[in-house]
Amino acid sequence: MLGEFEYLLITAAVRLGEDAYGASIRQEIEDTTGRRCSLGALYTTLDRLEAKGLIETWMGEATAQRGGRAKRMVRVTAEGNRSGAAFYNAVRQVSRGVPWEAKA
Amino acid sequence: MMARVCSWLAELLSQTLDPLERDAALGDLAESGGASARALRDIFGLVARRQAAPWKPPWPWFALFAIVLPFGAFLTMVSRLTTFSSSVTIWLYAGNWDWALLGDAAYRHDLAKYGAEVLLSYLTLACWAWTTGFLLANLSRGAVIVNGIALCVVLLPGLFLGIPLNRGDPNSAVFELTFYRVMLLPIIHTALVLVPSVGGMRMGFNAGGHWGLAAASTLTIVTGLAAIALHNQLAWWLLLHIGFYWPIAYLTTAAIRRRLRRSAS
């Protein structure tokens, strides 16, 4: 079972697709949650998810905007997608009937 | 000005990161605004997490409390005692050297006996220091820098503590000479404790888990024989040896286990 931050990270990476890398994932998490995302938490969680086989990372191209430094690109694996879906379903199931349940 | 200081500090801190991660992290920070107090805080947080990670398993803590502190103190004590006893022998022979005495068989016998004792005591000390450094690096791995510095900090006072000389010592004449009183201990402590332990650390870190059975056995036999030859008259000293020999026992056992596992597979 994923942790909350792991779920946020995987969801952001899936939404960003081909553009998923450190800075963009961080921005996505901060924009959607309104919470600050530290670089330390982001990178250590990326390592953990990669060790679990839920994501793959590799070094991408360097851009001038980044001072000529490479990006750490992220792709969610099939197992990562399954874990994300399982977490989402678990949250939906456990939230049924509670006052803050989102009414679709 | 503030931004420049933050940028410089972030660059400096990031040196401790893996080169690829450093590139990605500094690139991410440049992309999201560049040098600022937040960027510095982010790099500091990442570095702190990376440095703390190797301390999660118990081994680095075990290495700190079971190796660095007792072995550091032990090596310092033995280094001072070895310097004391070898000073007397060196002074006796080197300080009163006379070629004509070599013609005397009894003199030659004593010279060989006490010379060998001094060399054995130096060899034992260097082997102890080396195995301590090796085991420390082998157990600490990611935390080797912190534990290595801690060992050096524990060992460094040995350079300045001086010879353990009692009042009215019959050998006090030897230590009236500056070389034996002041200079020999730092030389021995550096050459036979500090350098071998740092060398052992380097090798232990680079060797990972692959330490040959032959090398471990040779070291065990050499150090064991040297120590027994030196101190066979003192039972408590032998008991102390057993307590302080566990790193060598550990290395040997690990090597045998690896050899057995390899031959089984």
Coordinates of C-alpha atoms in Angstrom, one line a residue:
Chain A
M1 CA 0.0 0.0 0.0
L2 CA 1.3 3.4 -0.9
G3 CA 1.8 6.2 1.5
E4 CA 0.0 9.5 1.1
F5 CA 3.0 11.4 -0.4
E6 CA 3.9 8.4 -2.6
Y7 CA 0.4 8.5 -4.0
L8 CA 0.6 12.3 -4.6
L9 CA 3.9 11.8 -6.4
I10 CA 2.7 8.9 -8.6
T11 CA -0.5 10.8 -9.5
A12 CA 1.5 13.9 -10.4
A13 CA 3.9 11.8 -12.6
V14 CA 1.0 10.1 -14.3
R15 CA -0.7 13.4 -15.0
L16 CA 2.5 14.9 -16.4
G17 CA 3.2 11.9 -18.6
E18 CA 6.3 12.6 -20.8
D19 CA 7.0 15.8 -18.9
A20 CA 7.4 14.2 -15.5
Y21 CA 10.7 15.1 -13.9
G22 CA 11.8 16.5 -10.5
A23 CA 10.9 20.2 -10.8
S24 CA 7.6 19.6 -12.7
I25 CA 6.4 17.0 -10.3
R26 CA 7.2 19.2 -7.4
Q27 CA 5.3 22.1 -9.0
E28 CA 2.3 19.9 -9.7
I29 CA 2.1 18.7 -6.1
E30 CA 2.4 22.2 -4.8
D31 CA -0.2 23.6 -7.2
T32 CA -2.8 20.8 -6.5
T33 CA -2.4 20.4 -2.8
G34 CA -1.4 24.0 -1.9
R35 CA 1.3 22.5 0.3
R36 CA 5.0 23.0 0.1
C37 CA 7.0 20.0 -1.3
S38 CA 10.6 19.8 -0.2
L39 CA 13.3 18.7 -2.6
G40 CA 14.6 16.2 0.0
A41 CA 11.1 14.6 0.4
L42 CA 10.7 14.5 -3.4
Y43 CA 14.0 12.8 -4.1
T44 CA 14.0 10.3 -1.3
T45 CA 10.5 9.3 -2.2
L46 CA 11.5 8.9 -5.9
D47 CA 14.3 6.6 -4.7
R48 CA 11.9 4.6 -2.6
L49 CA 9.3 4.2 -5.3
E50 CA 12.0 3.2 -7.8
A51 CA 13.3 0.6 -5.3
K52 CA 9.7 -0.8 -5.1
G53 CA 9.5 -1.0 -8.9
L54 CA 6.6 1.5 -9.0
I55 CA 8.5 4.1 -11.1
E56 CA 11.5 4.2 -13.4
T57 CA 13.9 7.2 -13.5
W58 CA 16.7 8.2 -15.8
M59 CA 18.7 11.3 -16.6
G60 CA 17.2 13.4 -19.3
E61 CA 18.5 16.3 -21.4
A62 CA 20.1 19.5 -20.0
T63 CA 18.4 22.8 -20.8
A64 CA 19.7 26.4 -20.6
Q65 CA 16.8 27.2 -18.2
R66 CA 18.3 24.7 -15.8
G67 CA 21.8 26.2 -16.0
G68 CA 22.8 23.3 -18.4
R69 CA 21.9 20.7 -15.8
A70 CA 20.2 17.4 -16.6
K71 CA 16.6 16.4 -15.5
R72 CA 15.7 13.3 -13.6
M73 CA 12.9 12.0 -15.7
V74 CA 10.2 9.8 -14.2
R75 CA 7.9 7.2 -15.7
V76 CA 5.3 5.3 -13.7
T77 CA 5.4 1.5 -14.3
A78 CA 2.5 -0.8 -14.7
E79 CA 2.9 -1.9 -11.1
G80 CA 2.9 1.8 -10.1
N81 CA -0.3 2.4 -11.9
R82 CA -1.9 -0.6 -10.2
S83 CA -0.7 0.7 -6.8
G84 CA -2.0 4.2 -7.5
A85 CA -5.4 2.8 -8.5
A86 CA -5.5 0.5 -5.4
F87 CA -4.8 3.5 -3.1
Y88 CA -7.5 5.6 -4.8
N89 CA -10.0 2.8 -4.5
A90 CA -9.1 2.3 -0.8
V91 CA -9.6 6.0 -0.1
R92 CA -12.9 6.0 -1.9
Q93 CA -14.2 2.8 -0.1
V94 CA -13.1 4.1 3.3
S95 CA -14.6 7.5 2.7
R96 CA -18.2 6.2 1.9
G97 CA -20.8 7.7 4.1
V98 CA -18.5 10.2 5.9
P99 CA -19.5 13.9 5.9
W100 CA -16.7 15.0 3.7
E101 CA -17.3 12.4 1.0
A102 CA -17.2 14.2 -2.4
K103 CA -20.6 14.0 -4.1
A104 CA -20.1 13.4 -7.8
Chain B
M1 CA 24.5 39.7 -2.1
M2 CA 22.2 37.4 0.0
A3 CA 21.3 35.5 -3.2
R4 CA 25.0 35.0 -4.0
V5 CA 25.7 33.7 -0.5
C6 CA 22.8 31.3 -0.7
S7 CA 23.9 30.1 -4.1
W8 CA 27.5 29.6 -2.9
L9 CA 26.3 27.7 0.2
A10 CA 23.9 25.5 -1.9
E11 CA 26.7 24.7 -4.3
L12 CA 29.0 23.8 -1.4
L13 CA 26.4 21.6 0.4
S14 CA 25.5 19.9 -2.9
Q15 CA 29.1 18.6 -3.2
T16 CA 28.2 15.8 -0.8
L17 CA 25.5 14.5 -3.1
D18 CA 25.9 11.9 -5.8
P19 CA 27.0 13.7 -9.0
L20 CA 23.8 12.8 -11.0
E21 CA 21.5 13.7 -8.1
R22 CA 23.5 17.0 -7.6
D23 CA 22.9 17.9 -11.3
A24 CA 19.2 17.1 -11.1
A25 CA 18.6 18.9 -7.8
L26 CA 20.5 22.1 -8.7
G27 CA 18.8 22.1 -12.2
D28 CA 15.4 21.8 -10.5
L29 CA 16.2 24.7 -8.2
A30 CA 17.5 26.8 -11.1
E31 CA 14.3 26.1 -13.0
S32 CA 12.1 27.0 -10.1
G33 CA 13.6 30.3 -9.2
G34 CA 17.4 29.8 -8.7
A35 CA 19.3 31.1 -5.7
S36 CA 17.2 31.9 -2.7
A37 CA 16.9 31.1 1.0
R38 CA 14.3 28.4 0.0
A39 CA 16.7 26.8 -2.5
L40 CA 19.4 26.7 0.2
R41 CA 16.9 25.2 2.7
D42 CA 15.9 22.6 0.0
I43 CA 19.5 21.6 -0.7
F44 CA 20.2 21.4 3.1
G45 CA 17.1 19.2 3.6
L46 CA 18.2 16.9 0.8
V47 CA 21.8 16.6 2.0
A48 CA 20.6 16.0 5.6
R49 CA 18.3 13.2 4.5
R50 CA 21.0 11.6 2.4
Q51 CA 23.5 11.9 5.3
A52 CA 21.0 10.5 7.8
A53 CA 20.0 7.6 5.6
P54 CA 23.1 5.4 6.3
W55 CA 22.4 5.8 10.1
K56 CA 19.0 4.1 9.9
P57 CA 20.4 0.5 10.2
P58 CA 22.0 -0.4 13.5
W59 CA 25.5 -1.2 12.0
P60 CA 26.9 2.3 11.9
W61 CA 25.8 3.0 15.5
F62 CA 27.3 -0.4 16.5
A63 CA 30.5 0.6 14.7
L64 CA 30.6 3.9 16.5
F65 CA 30.0 2.5 20.0
A66 CA 31.7 -0.9 19.7
I67 CA 34.7 0.1 17.6
V68 CA 35.4 3.8 17.5
L69 CA 35.3 4.5 21.2
P70 CA 36.8 1.4 22.8
F71 CA 39.3 0.6 20.0
G72 CA 40.3 4.3 19.7
A73 CA 41.1 4.4 23.4
F74 CA 42.7 0.9 23.3
L75 CA 45.0 1.7 20.4
T76 CA 46.0 5.0 22.0
M77 CA 46.8 3.2 25.3
V78 CA 48.8 0.4 23.5
S79 CA 50.6 2.9 21.3
R80 CA 51.8 4.8 24.5
L81 CA 52.8 1.5 26.2
T82 CA 54.6 0.2 23.1
T83 CA 56.5 3.5 22.7
F84 CA 57.5 3.3 26.4
S85 CA 58.8 -0.2 26.2
S86 CA 60.5 0.2 22.8
S87 CA 62.1 3.4 23.9
V88 CA 64.1 1.6 26.6
T89 CA 65.2 -1.1 24.2
I90 CA 66.1 1.4 21.4
W91 CA 68.0 3.6 23.8
L92 CA 69.8 0.6 25.3
Y93 CA 71.1 -0.6 22.0
A94 CA 71.1 2.3 19.5
G95 CA 72.1 4.9 22.2
N96 CA 75.0 2.8 23.3
W97 CA 76.0 1.3 20.0
D98 CA 79.4 -0.2 19.8
W99 CA 80.4 -2.4 16.8
A100 CA 82.9 -4.3 18.9
L101 CA 80.1 -5.7 21.1
L102 CA 78.8 -7.6 18.1
G103 CA 81.7 -10.0 18.5
D104 CA 80.1 -11.2 21.7
A105 CA 77.6 -14.1 21.2
A106 CA 75.5 -13.2 24.2
Y107 CA 75.2 -9.6 23.1
R108 CA 74.1 -10.7 19.6
H109 CA 71.5 -13.1 21.1
D110 CA 70.1 -10.4 23.2
L111 CA 70.1 -7.9 20.4
A112 CA 68.2 -10.3 18.2
K113 CA 65.7 -11.2 20.9
Y114 CA 64.9 -7.6 22.0
G115 CA 65.0 -6.3 18.5
A116 CA 62.5 -8.9 17.4
E117 CA 60.3 -8.0 20.4
V118 CA 60.3 -4.4 19.4
L119 CA 59.5 -5.2 15.7
L120 CA 56.7 -7.6 16.8
S121 CA 55.1 -5.0 19.1
Y122 CA 55.2 -2.5 16.2
L123 CA 53.7 -5.1 13.8
T124 CA 50.9 -6.0 16.3
L125 CA 50.0 -2.4 16.8
A126 CA 49.9 -1.7 13.1
C127 CA 47.8 -4.8 12.5
W128 CA 45.3 -3.9 15.2
A129 CA 45.0 -0.4 13.8
W130 CA 44.5 -1.7 10.3
T131 CA 41.9 -4.3 11.2
T132 CA 40.1 -1.6 13.3
G133 CA 39.9 0.7 10.3
F134 CA 38.9 -2.1 7.9
L135 CA 36.1 -3.3 10.1
L136 CA 34.9 0.2 10.8
A137 CA 34.6 1.0 7.1
N138 CA 33.1 -2.4 6.4
L139 CA 30.3 -2.0 8.9
S140 CA 29.7 1.7 8.4
R141 CA 29.7 1.9 4.6
G142 CA 27.6 5.1 3.9
A143 CA 28.5 6.5 7.3
V144 CA 32.2 5.9 7.0
I145 CA 33.1 9.6 6.7
V146 CA 31.5 10.4 10.1
N147 CA 32.8 7.3 11.8
G148 CA 36.2 7.7 10.2
I149 CA 36.5 11.3 11.5
A150 CA 35.2 10.1 14.9
L151 CA 38.0 7.4 15.0
C152 CA 40.6 10.0 14.1
V153 CA 39.3 12.4 16.8
V154 CA 39.5 9.6 19.4
L155 CA 43.1 8.7 18.2
L156 CA 44.5 12.2 17.8
P157 CA 45.0 12.9 21.6
G158 CA 47.5 10.0 21.5
L159 CA 49.9 12.3 19.7
F160 CA 50.1 14.6 22.6
L161 CA 49.4 12.5 25.7
G162 CA 53.0 11.6 26.2
I163 CA 54.8 8.5 27.6
P164 CA 53.1 6.9 30.6
L165 CA 56.0 7.5 32.9
N166 CA 55.8 6.9 36.7
R167 CA 57.6 9.0 39.3
G168 CA 60.9 7.3 40.2
D169 CA 60.8 5.0 37.1
P170 CA 64.1 3.2 36.8
N171 CA 64.1 4.1 33.1
S172 CA 63.6 7.8 33.6
A173 CA 67.1 8.5 32.3
V174 CA 65.9 7.4 28.8
F175 CA 63.1 9.9 28.9
E176 CA 65.3 12.8 29.8
L177 CA 66.2 12.7 26.1
T178 CA 63.8 14.9 24.0
F179 CA 63.6 12.3 21.3
Y180 CA 62.2 9.5 23.5
R181 CA 60.1 11.9 25.7
V182 CA 58.6 14.0 23.0
M183 CA 59.2 12.8 19.5
L184 CA 59.0 9.0 19.4
L185 CA 55.3 8.8 20.5
P186 CA 54.0 11.0 17.7
I187 CA 56.1 9.1 15.2
I188 CA 54.9 5.7 16.3
H189 CA 51.3 6.8 16.8
T190 CA 51.2 8.3 13.3
A191 CA 53.1 5.5 11.5
L192 CA 51.6 2.5 13.3
V193 CA 48.1 3.7 14.4
L194 CA 46.8 6.6 12.3
V195 CA 48.2 5.6 8.9
P196 CA 47.3 1.9 9.1
S197 CA 43.8 2.6 10.5
V198 CA 43.1 5.1 7.6
G199 CA 44.6 2.6 5.2
G200 CA 42.3 -0.1 6.6
M201 CA 39.3 2.2 6.3
R202 CA 40.1 2.8 2.7
M203 CA 40.5 -0.8 1.9
G204 CA 37.4 -1.8 4.0
F205 CA 35.3 0.7 2.1
N206 CA 36.6 -0.3 -1.3
A207 CA 36.6 -4.0 -0.6
G208 CA 32.8 -4.0 0.2
G209 CA 32.0 -7.5 1.4
H210 CA 34.8 -9.2 -0.6
W211 CA 37.6 -9.9 1.7
G212 CA 39.7 -12.9 0.8
L213 CA 40.0 -15.9 3.2
A214 CA 43.8 -16.1 2.6
A215 CA 44.4 -12.4 3.5
A216 CA 42.1 -12.6 6.6
S217 CA 43.8 -15.8 7.8
T218 CA 47.3 -14.5 7.2
L219 CA 46.5 -11.3 9.1
T220 CA 45.0 -13.3 12.0
I221 CA 47.9 -15.7 12.2
V222 CA 50.6 -12.9 12.0
T223 CA 48.9 -10.7 14.6
G224 CA 48.0 -13.5 16.9
L225 CA 51.5 -15.0 16.9
A226 CA 53.0 -11.6 17.4
A227 CA 50.8 -10.8 20.3
I228 CA 51.3 -14.2 21.9
A229 CA 55.1 -14.1 21.5
L230 CA 55.1 -10.6 23.0
H231 CA 52.9 -11.0 26.0
N232 CA 52.7 -14.7 26.9
Q233 CA 53.8 -14.0 30.4
L234 CA 50.8 -11.9 31.3
A235 CA 47.5 -13.8 31.6
W236 CA 45.4 -10.6 31.9
W237 CA 47.0 -9.2 28.8
L238 CA 46.1 -12.3 26.9
L239 CA 42.5 -12.0 28.2
L240 CA 42.4 -8.4 27.0
H241 CA 43.6 -9.7 23.6
I242 CA 40.7 -12.1 23.3
G243 CA 38.3 -9.2 23.9
F244 CA 40.0 -7.0 21.3
Y245 CA 40.5 -9.8 18.7
W246 CA 36.9 -10.0 17.7
P247 CA 37.3 -7.8 14.5
I248 CA 39.8 -10.3 13.2
A249 CA 37.5 -13.2 14.2
Y250 CA 34.7 -11.5 12.5
L251 CA 36.7 -11.0 9.3
T252 CA 37.8 -14.6 9.2
T253 CA 34.3 -16.0 9.9
A254 CA 32.8 -13.8 7.2
A255 CA 35.5 -14.9 4.8
I256 CA 34.9 -18.6 5.6
R257 CA 31.2 -18.2 5.3
R258 CA 31.6 -16.5 1.9
R259 CA 33.9 -19.3 0.7
L260 CA 31.5 -22.0 1.9
R261 CA 28.6 -20.3 0.2
R262 CA 30.5 -19.9 -3.0
S263 CA 31.6 -23.6 -3.1
A264 CA 28.0 -24.7 -2.3
S265 CA 26.5 -22.7 -5.2

